XYZ file of C-alpha atoms in Angstrom:
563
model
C 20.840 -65.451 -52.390
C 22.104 -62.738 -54.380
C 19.200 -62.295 -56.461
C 16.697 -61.684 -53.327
C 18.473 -58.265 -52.321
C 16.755 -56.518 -55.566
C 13.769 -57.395 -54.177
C 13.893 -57.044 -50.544
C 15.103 -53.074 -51.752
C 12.116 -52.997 -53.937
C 9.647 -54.218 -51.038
C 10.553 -51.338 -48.730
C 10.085 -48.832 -51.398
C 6.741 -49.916 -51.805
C 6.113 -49.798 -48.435
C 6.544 -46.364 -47.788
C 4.996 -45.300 -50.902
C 1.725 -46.928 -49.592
C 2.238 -46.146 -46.056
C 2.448 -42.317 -47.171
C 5.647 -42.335 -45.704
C 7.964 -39.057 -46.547
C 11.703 -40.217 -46.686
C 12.628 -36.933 -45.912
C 10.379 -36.717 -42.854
C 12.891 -39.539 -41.344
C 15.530 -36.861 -41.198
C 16.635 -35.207 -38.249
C 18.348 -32.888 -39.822
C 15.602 -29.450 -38.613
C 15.611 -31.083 -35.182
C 19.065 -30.949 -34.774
C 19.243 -27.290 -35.994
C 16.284 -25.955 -33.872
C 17.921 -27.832 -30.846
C 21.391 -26.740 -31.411
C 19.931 -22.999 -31.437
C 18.461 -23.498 -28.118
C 21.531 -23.967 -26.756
C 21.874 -27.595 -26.575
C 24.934 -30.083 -27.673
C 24.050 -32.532 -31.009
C 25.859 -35.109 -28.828
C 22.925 -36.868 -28.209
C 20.601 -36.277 -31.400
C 20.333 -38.652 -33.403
C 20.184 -37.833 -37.470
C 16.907 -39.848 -38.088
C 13.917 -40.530 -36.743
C 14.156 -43.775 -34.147
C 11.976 -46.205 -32.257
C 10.160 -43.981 -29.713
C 9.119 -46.655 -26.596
C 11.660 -44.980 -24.155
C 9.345 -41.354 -24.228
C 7.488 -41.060 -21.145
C 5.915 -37.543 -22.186
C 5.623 -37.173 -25.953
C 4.064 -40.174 -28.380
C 5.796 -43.132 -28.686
C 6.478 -43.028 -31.796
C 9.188 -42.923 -33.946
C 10.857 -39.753 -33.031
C 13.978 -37.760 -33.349
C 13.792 -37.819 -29.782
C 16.242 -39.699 -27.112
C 15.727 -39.898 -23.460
C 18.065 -37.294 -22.714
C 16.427 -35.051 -25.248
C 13.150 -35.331 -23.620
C 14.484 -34.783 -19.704
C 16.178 -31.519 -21.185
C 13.408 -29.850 -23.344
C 11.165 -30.661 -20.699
C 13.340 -28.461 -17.966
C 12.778 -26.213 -21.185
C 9.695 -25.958 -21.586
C 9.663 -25.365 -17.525
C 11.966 -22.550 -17.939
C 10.620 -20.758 -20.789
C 6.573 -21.013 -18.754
C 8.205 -19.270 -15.885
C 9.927 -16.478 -18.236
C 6.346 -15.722 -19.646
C 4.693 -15.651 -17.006
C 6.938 -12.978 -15.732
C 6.996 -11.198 -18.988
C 3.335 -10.959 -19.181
C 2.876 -9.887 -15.487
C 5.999 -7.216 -15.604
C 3.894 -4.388 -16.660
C 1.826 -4.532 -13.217
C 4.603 -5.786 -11.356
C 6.091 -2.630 -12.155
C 3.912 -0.330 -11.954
C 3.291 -1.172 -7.914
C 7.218 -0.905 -7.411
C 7.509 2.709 -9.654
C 4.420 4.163 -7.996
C 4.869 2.702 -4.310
C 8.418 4.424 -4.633
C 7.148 7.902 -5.588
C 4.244 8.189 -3.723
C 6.533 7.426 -0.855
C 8.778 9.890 -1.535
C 6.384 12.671 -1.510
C 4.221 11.478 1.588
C 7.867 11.478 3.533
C 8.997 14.883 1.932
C 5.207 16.551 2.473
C 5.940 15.978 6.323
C 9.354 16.488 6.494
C 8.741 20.152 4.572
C 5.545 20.593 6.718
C 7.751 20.747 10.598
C 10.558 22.680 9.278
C 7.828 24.785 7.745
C 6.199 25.740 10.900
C 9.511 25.640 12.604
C 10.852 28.668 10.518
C 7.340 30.253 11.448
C 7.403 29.996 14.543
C 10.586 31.144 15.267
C 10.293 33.933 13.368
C 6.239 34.801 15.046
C 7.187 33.668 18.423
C 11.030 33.246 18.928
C 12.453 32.393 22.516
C 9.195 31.406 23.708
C 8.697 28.875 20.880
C 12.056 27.378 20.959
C 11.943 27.324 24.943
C 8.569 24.464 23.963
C 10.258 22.794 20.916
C 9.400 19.631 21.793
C 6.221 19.718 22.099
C 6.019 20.371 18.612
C 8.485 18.119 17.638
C 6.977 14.969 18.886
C 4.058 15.490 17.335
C 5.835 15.442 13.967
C 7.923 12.449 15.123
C 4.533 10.756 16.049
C 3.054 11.483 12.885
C 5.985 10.308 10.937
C 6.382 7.012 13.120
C 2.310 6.986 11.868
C 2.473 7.162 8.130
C 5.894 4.823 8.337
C 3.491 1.859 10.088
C 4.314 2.263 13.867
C 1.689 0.984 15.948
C 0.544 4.747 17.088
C -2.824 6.174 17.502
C -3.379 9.145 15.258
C -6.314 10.860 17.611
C -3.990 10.225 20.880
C -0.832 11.672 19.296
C -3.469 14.988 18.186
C -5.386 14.805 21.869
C -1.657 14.476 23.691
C -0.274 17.184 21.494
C -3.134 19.784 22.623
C -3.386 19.121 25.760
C 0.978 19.546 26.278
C 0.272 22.604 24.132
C -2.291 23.969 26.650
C -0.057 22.951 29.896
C 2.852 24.911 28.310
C 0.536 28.081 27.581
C -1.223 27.896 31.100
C 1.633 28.304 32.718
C 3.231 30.989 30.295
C 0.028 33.480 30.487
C -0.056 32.076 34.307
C 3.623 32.949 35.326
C 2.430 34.135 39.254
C 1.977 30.536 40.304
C 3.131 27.359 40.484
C 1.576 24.679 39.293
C 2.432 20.765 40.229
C 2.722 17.749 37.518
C -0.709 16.958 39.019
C -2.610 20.168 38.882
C -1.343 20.451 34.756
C -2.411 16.766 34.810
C -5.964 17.957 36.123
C -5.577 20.769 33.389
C -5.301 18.405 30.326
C -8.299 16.473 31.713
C -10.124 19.624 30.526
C -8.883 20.311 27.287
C -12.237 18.903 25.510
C -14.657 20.996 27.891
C -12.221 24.290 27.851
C -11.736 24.412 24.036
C -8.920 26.838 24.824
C -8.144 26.972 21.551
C -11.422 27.160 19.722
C -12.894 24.694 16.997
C -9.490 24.689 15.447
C -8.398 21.233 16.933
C -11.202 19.192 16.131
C -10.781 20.485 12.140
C -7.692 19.577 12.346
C -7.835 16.087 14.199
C -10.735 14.928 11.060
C -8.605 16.321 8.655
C -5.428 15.160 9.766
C -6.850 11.756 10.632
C -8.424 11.016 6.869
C -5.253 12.296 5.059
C -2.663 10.196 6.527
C -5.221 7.389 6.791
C -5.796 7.824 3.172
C -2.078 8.569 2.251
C -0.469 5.703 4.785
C -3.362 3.225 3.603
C -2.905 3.804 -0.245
C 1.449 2.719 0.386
C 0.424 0.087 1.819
C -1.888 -1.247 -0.664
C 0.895 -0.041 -3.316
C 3.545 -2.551 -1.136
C 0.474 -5.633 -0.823
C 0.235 -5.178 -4.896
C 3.681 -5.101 -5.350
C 4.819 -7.940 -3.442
C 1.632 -10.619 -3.951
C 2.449 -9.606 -8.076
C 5.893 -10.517 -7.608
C 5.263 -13.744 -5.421
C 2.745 -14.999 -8.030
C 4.406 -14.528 -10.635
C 7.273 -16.586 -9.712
C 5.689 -19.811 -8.696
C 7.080 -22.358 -10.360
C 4.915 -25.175 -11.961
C 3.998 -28.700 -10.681
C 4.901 -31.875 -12.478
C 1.436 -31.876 -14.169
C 2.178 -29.143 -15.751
C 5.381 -29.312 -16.540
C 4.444 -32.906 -18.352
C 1.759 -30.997 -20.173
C 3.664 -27.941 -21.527
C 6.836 -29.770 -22.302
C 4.301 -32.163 -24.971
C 2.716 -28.420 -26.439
C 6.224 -27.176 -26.868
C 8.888 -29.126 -27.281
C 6.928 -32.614 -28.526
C 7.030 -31.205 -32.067
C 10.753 -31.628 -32.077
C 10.733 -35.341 -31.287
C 7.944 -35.442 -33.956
C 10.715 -34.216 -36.332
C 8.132 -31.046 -36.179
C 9.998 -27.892 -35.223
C 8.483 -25.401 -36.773
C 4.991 -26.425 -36.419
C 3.393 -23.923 -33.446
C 0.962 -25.493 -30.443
C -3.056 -24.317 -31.729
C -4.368 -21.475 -30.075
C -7.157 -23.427 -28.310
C -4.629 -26.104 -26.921
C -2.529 -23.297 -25.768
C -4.904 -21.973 -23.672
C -6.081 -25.426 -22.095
C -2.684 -25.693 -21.311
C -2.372 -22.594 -20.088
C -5.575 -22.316 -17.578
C -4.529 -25.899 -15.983
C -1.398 -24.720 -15.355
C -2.442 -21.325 -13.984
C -5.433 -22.571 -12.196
C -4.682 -21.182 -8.990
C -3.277 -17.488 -10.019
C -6.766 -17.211 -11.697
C -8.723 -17.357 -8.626
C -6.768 -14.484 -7.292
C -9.115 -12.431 -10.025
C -12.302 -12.119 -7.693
C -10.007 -10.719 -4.636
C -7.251 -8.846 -6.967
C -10.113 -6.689 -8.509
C -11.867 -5.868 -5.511
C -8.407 -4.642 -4.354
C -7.898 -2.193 -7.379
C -11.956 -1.191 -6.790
C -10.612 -0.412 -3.031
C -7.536 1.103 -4.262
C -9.195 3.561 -6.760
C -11.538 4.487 -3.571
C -8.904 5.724 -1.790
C -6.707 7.177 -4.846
C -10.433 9.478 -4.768
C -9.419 10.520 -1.165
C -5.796 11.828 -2.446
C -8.195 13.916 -5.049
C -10.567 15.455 -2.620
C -10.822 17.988 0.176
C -8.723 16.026 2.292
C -5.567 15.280 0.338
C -2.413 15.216 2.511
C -0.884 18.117 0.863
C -3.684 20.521 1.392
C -3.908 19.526 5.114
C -0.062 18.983 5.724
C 0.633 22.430 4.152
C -1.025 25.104 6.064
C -0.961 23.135 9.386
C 1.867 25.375 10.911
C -1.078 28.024 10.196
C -3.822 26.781 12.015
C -1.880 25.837 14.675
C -0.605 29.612 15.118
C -4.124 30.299 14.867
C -5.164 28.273 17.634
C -2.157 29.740 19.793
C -3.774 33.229 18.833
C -7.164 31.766 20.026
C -5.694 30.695 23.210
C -3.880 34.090 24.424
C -7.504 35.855 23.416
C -9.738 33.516 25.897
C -6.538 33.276 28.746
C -8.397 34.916 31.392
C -11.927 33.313 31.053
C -9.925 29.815 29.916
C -7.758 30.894 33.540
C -10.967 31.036 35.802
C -12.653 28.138 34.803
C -9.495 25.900 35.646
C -8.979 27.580 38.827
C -12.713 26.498 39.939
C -12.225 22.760 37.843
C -8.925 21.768 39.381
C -8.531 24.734 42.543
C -6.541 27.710 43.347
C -3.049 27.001 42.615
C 0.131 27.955 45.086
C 1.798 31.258 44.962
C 5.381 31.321 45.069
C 7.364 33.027 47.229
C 6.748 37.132 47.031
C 9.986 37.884 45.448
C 9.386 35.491 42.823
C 5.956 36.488 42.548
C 6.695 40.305 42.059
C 8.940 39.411 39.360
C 7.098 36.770 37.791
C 4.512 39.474 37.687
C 6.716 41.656 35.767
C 7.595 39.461 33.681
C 3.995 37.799 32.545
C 3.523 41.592 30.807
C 5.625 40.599 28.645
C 4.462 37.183 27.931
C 2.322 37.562 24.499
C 2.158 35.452 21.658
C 1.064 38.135 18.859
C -1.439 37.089 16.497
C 0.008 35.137 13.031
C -0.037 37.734 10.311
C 0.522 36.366 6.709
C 3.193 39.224 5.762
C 5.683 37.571 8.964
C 5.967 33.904 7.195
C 9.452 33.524 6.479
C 10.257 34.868 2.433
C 13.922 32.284 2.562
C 14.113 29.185 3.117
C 11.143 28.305 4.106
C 9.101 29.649 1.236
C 11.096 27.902 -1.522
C 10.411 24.795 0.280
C 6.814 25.136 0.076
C 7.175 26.341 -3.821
C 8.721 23.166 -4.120
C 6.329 20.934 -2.526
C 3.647 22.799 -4.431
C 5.280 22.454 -7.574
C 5.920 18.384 -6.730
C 2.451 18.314 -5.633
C 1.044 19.390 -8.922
C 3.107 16.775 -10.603
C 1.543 13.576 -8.545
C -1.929 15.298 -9.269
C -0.934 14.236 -12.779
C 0.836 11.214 -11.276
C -2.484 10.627 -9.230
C -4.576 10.360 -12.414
C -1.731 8.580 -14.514
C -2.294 5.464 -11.535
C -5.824 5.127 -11.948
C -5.801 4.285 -15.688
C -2.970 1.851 -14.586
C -5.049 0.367 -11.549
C -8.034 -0.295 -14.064
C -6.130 -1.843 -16.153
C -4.526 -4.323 -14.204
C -8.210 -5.668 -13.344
C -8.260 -9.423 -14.340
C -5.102 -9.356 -14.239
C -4.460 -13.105 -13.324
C -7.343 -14.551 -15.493
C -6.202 -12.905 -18.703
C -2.806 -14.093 -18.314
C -3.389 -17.466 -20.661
C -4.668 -15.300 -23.426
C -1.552 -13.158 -23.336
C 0.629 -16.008 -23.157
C -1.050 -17.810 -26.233
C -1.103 -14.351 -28.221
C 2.261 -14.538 -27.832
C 4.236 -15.062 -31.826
C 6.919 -17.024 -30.261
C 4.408 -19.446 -28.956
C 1.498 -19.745 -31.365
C 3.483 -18.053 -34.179
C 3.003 -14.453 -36.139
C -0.394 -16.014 -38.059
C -1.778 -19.373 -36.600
C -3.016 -21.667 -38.943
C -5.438 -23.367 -36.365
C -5.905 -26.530 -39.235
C -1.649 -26.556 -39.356
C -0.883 -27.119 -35.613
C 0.249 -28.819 -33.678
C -2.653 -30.073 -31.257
C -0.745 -32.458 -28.969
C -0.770 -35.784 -31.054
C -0.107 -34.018 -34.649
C -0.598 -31.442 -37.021
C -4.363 -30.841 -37.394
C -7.199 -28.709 -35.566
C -7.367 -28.835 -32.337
C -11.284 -29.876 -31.412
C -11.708 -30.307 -26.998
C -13.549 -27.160 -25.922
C -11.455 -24.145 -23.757
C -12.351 -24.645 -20.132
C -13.349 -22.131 -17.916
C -10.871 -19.917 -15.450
C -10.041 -21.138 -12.022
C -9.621 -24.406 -10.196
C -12.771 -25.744 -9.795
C -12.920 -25.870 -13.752
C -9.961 -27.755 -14.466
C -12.048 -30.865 -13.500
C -12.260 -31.868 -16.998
C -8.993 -30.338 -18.545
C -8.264 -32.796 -20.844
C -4.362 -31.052 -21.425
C -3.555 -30.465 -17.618
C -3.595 -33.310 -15.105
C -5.351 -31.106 -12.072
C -6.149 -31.785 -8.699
C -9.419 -29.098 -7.939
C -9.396 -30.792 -4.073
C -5.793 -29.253 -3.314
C -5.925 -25.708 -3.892
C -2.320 -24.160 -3.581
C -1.872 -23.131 -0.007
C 1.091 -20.007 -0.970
C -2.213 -18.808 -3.417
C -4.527 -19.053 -0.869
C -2.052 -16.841 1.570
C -1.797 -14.057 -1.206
C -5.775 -14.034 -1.510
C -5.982 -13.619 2.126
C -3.329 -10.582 2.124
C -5.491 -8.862 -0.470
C -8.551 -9.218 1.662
C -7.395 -7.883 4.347
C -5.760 -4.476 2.819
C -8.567 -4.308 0.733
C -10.468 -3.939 3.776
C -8.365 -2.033 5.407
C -8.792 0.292 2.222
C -12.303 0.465 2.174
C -12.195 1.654 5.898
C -9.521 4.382 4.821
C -12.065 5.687 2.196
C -14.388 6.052 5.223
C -11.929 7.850 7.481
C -11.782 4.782 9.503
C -8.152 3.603 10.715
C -8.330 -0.468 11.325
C -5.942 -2.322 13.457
C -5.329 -5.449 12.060
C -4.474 -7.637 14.765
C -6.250 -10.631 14.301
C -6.580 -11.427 10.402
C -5.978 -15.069 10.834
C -7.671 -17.818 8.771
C -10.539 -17.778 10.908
C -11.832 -15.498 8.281
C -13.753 -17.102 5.761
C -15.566 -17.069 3.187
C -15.136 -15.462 -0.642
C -16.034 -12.228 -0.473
C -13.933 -9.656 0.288
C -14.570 -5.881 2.121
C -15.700 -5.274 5.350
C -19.216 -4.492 4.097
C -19.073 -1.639 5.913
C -21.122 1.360 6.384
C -20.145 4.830 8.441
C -21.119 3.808 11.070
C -21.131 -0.203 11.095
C -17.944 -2.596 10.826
C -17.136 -5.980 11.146
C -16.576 -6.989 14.691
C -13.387 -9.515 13.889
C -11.125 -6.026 13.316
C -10.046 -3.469 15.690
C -10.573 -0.039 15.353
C -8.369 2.877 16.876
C -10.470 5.059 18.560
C -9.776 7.563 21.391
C -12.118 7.918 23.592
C -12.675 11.907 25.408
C -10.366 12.571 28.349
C -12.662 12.059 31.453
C -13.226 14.559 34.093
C -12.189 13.670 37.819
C -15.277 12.010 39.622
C -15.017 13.846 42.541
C -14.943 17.358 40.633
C -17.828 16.481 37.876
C -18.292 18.867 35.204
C -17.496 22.094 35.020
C -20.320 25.086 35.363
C -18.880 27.191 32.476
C -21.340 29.960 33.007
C -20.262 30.036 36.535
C -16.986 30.108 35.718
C -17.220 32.821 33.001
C -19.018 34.907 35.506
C -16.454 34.229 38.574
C -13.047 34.227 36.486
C -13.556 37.907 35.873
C -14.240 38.987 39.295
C -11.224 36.778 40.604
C -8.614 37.892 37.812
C -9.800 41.443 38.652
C -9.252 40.718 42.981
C -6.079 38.831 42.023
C -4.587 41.950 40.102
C -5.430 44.145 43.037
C -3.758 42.421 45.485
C -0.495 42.024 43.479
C -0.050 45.564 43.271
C -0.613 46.575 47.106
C 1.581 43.221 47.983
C 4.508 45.188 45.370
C 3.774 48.437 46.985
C 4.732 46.987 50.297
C 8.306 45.272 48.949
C 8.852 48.838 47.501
């Protein structure tokens, strides 16, 4: 009995030697040092290689591998995908958040600067009388602000309602003799389109007013869309299928008794577009965003940037003022004939409101009277800040191109990565899912629909993921809504449910023609009374002299008589 243990020790030698077995390769020994770095106890790891039937992901084989082993690299390998993917996406991802913030800031200063602009102005051109009408100009920065912030408001109503209170408060100013009802100022508004009291100055200003803070409110808001469908993305964790396939490129080399071999390039990436499938048919929507995005970043560039509209607005509105006082008496006359003769007040007060309308003027704007304080270093600091998101303006757009594909090229940067596929891959030295050797299945193509035959990733092309499919939709829609914004065009989105289909994205549309499925903010002209009709401005012109001149005449025999 003895005698047969000699040989029996003999027999398994030879065994291995013609298996090719390597004793050392039986050791553990690099397994448990590799797993003990990643954090893990050596509790469980056993210090050679053992009978692998109990895997359910990597070969069953022998392995240096336990069941407990496998369950933990495999929440790993789940972990470590999610970090990447984050990693790799951070540079966008931040980008949105650092640019959304300071465009922000300087949309919200630029107004903020441009009311207590004019109000320093126009306290110093106009004083009592300006401050007595305060409001009037303050809503109109309030509604402008509640604009660019996202209120539901209506940028040409907020302009239309702001000229037309203007006018009411002047009429009765140059006007002091009579009284006028809530009704007859009503009927005056109705005319502020036909009047043009205050010249050509208010339709400038509603177009340029209009395509600045459409353009500035619209570019945000694609800034927040970016920012937030980046982040969402980029944190979606991965399904079973993929989890089962990255925890076998990974971590399978360990239970291999492996460690140090690296996953080949090519299997990386197979790996990599099955298990981001989804994000990579974000790519067709995602770059049409950044195309409507640099569109609009054009607008900020142009004639019609915020900051040279915002700026000199407490100017042209002065001018129109100015504008107003020089047409009074012919603007006077033709309301009298549109809406009727207005009541007189009582004499007394009629004497004295007499009086007192000579002293009623609103001198002209001169440039020399703009406040030199306050006021002034304000605007030399919005200038100066203004000149640095120029350069801020320019810096985006390299950073907007560059983000194209963003979604698509994530597996490359992933598998370029040294701590996956090492500093130098050896693509005949890695591992390719079974052992070390090339790795020979063909790289599929990007997206879904191509993961049909992914022969790393177990995919299911008839289930796309539904919170995907909501991100694609939210860049459709802003991207639309940018492409109108490049046009001037302000669109209401109040019905962008999934009704809309198809895969392209934009609104296709032209200056004049959009899709019918969005709403667009218009203001329509304030309409004339039907019983009055138009007005006969010639007539007018003709008559408002002759009346002012009557009306002037009787004043002064009426105050000769109180006398």
């Amino acid at each position: 009995m003895f005698g047969m243990e000699p040989v029996l020790c003999w027999g398994a030698v030879l065994l291995s030697l013609c298996t090719g077995a390597d004793v050392r390769a039986r050791s553990c020994s690099e397994v448990r040092q590799a797993y003990s770095a990643k954090g893990f106890s050596l509790a469980s790891v056993p210090y050679q290689e053992i009978a692998g039937e109990h895997l359910r992901i990597c070969p069953q084989e022998y392995t240096c591998c336990t069941t407990e082993m496998e369950d933990k690299l495999s929440q790993q390998s789940k972990l470590e995908f999610e970090s990447l993917v984050e990693e790799t996406s951070h540079f966008v991802r931040t980008t949105f958040v650092s640019w959304h913030r300071k465009f922000d800031e300087f949309f919200r200063e630029l107004l903020k600067n441009a009311e207590k602009s004019l109000n320093d102005m126009f306290v110093n051109t106009y004083g009592m009388l300006y401050m007595q009408n305060t409001e009037v100009f303050q809503d109109l920065f309030t509604e402008l602000k509640r604009y660019y912030t996202g209120g539901n408001v209506n940028l040409e109503e907020i302009l239309n309602d702001f000229w037309a209170r203007l006018l009411e408060r002047m009429f009765q100013l140059i006007n002091p003799q009579y009284h006028f009802s809530e009704d007859y100022l009503e009927c005056i508004s109705k005319y502020t389109d036909q009047l043009k009291p205050f010249g050509d100055i208010p339709r400038k200003l509603k177009v340029q007013v209009t395509r600045a803070l459409i353009a500035a409110r619209t570019f945000v808001q694609g800034l927040t869309v970016g920012r937030e469908v980046a982040n969402r993305v980029s944190k979606i964790s991965p399904n079973p299928g993929c989890i089962r396939a990255l925890m076998k490129m990974l971590y399978c080399p360990y239970c291999r008794g492996l460690p140090s071999v690296r996953p080949c390039s090519n299997y990386c990436l197979n790996v990599m577009k099955g298990c981001l499938a989804n994000q990579a048919d974000l790519d067709i929507e995602w770059n049409l965003f950044v195309d409507a995005m640099l569109l609009v970043v054009d607008r900020l560039e142009g004639p019609f940037n915020i900051e040279s509209v915002m700026g000199p607005i407490d100017v042209k509105i002065s001018e129109a003022i100015t504008s107003m006082q020089e047409n009074s008496v012919q603007v006077s006359g033709k309301v009298f004939i549109g809406c009727g003769q207005p009541k007189s007040p009582p004499l007394l007060r009629l004497s004295r409101s007499f009086s007192q309308s000579n002293n009623v003027r609103f001198h002209p704007y001169i440039a020399e009277e703009r406040p030199t304080t306050a006021a002034e270093t304000s605007l030399d600091r919005l200038r100066t800040l203004w000149r640095t998101m120029q350069n801020a303006v320019l810096e985006i757009k390299d950073k907007l191109k560059v983000s194209k594909k963003l979604w698509s090229s994530l597996p490359h940067a992933i598998c370029k990565e040294a701590r996956i596929t090492g500093e130098n891959p050896n693509e005949d030295k890695c591992w390719n899912g079974h052992t070390r050797a090339r790795y020979l299945p063909e790289i599929m193509n990007d997206g879904l629909i191509n993961q049909i035959n992914n022969p790393e990733v177990d995919v299911d092309i008839t289930r796309p993921d539904t919170f995907i499919r909501q991100q694609i939709m939210a860049l459709r829609v802003i991207t639309n809504k940018l492409k109108n914004a490049y046009n001037g065009n302000d669109v209401n989105f109040q019905d962008t449910s999934e009704e809309t289909s198809g895969s392209g994205s934009g609104s296709g549309c032209t200056d004049d023609i959009c899709p019918t499925e969005f709403d667009f903010i218009t203001t329509e002209a304030p309409l004339f009374d039907s019983d009055r009709g138009d007005l006969d401005f010639s007539a007018a012109s003709q008559i408002s002299q002759s009346h002012f001149t009557v009306l002037i005449c009787v004043i002064l025999v009426l105050q000769r008589q109180w006398r």
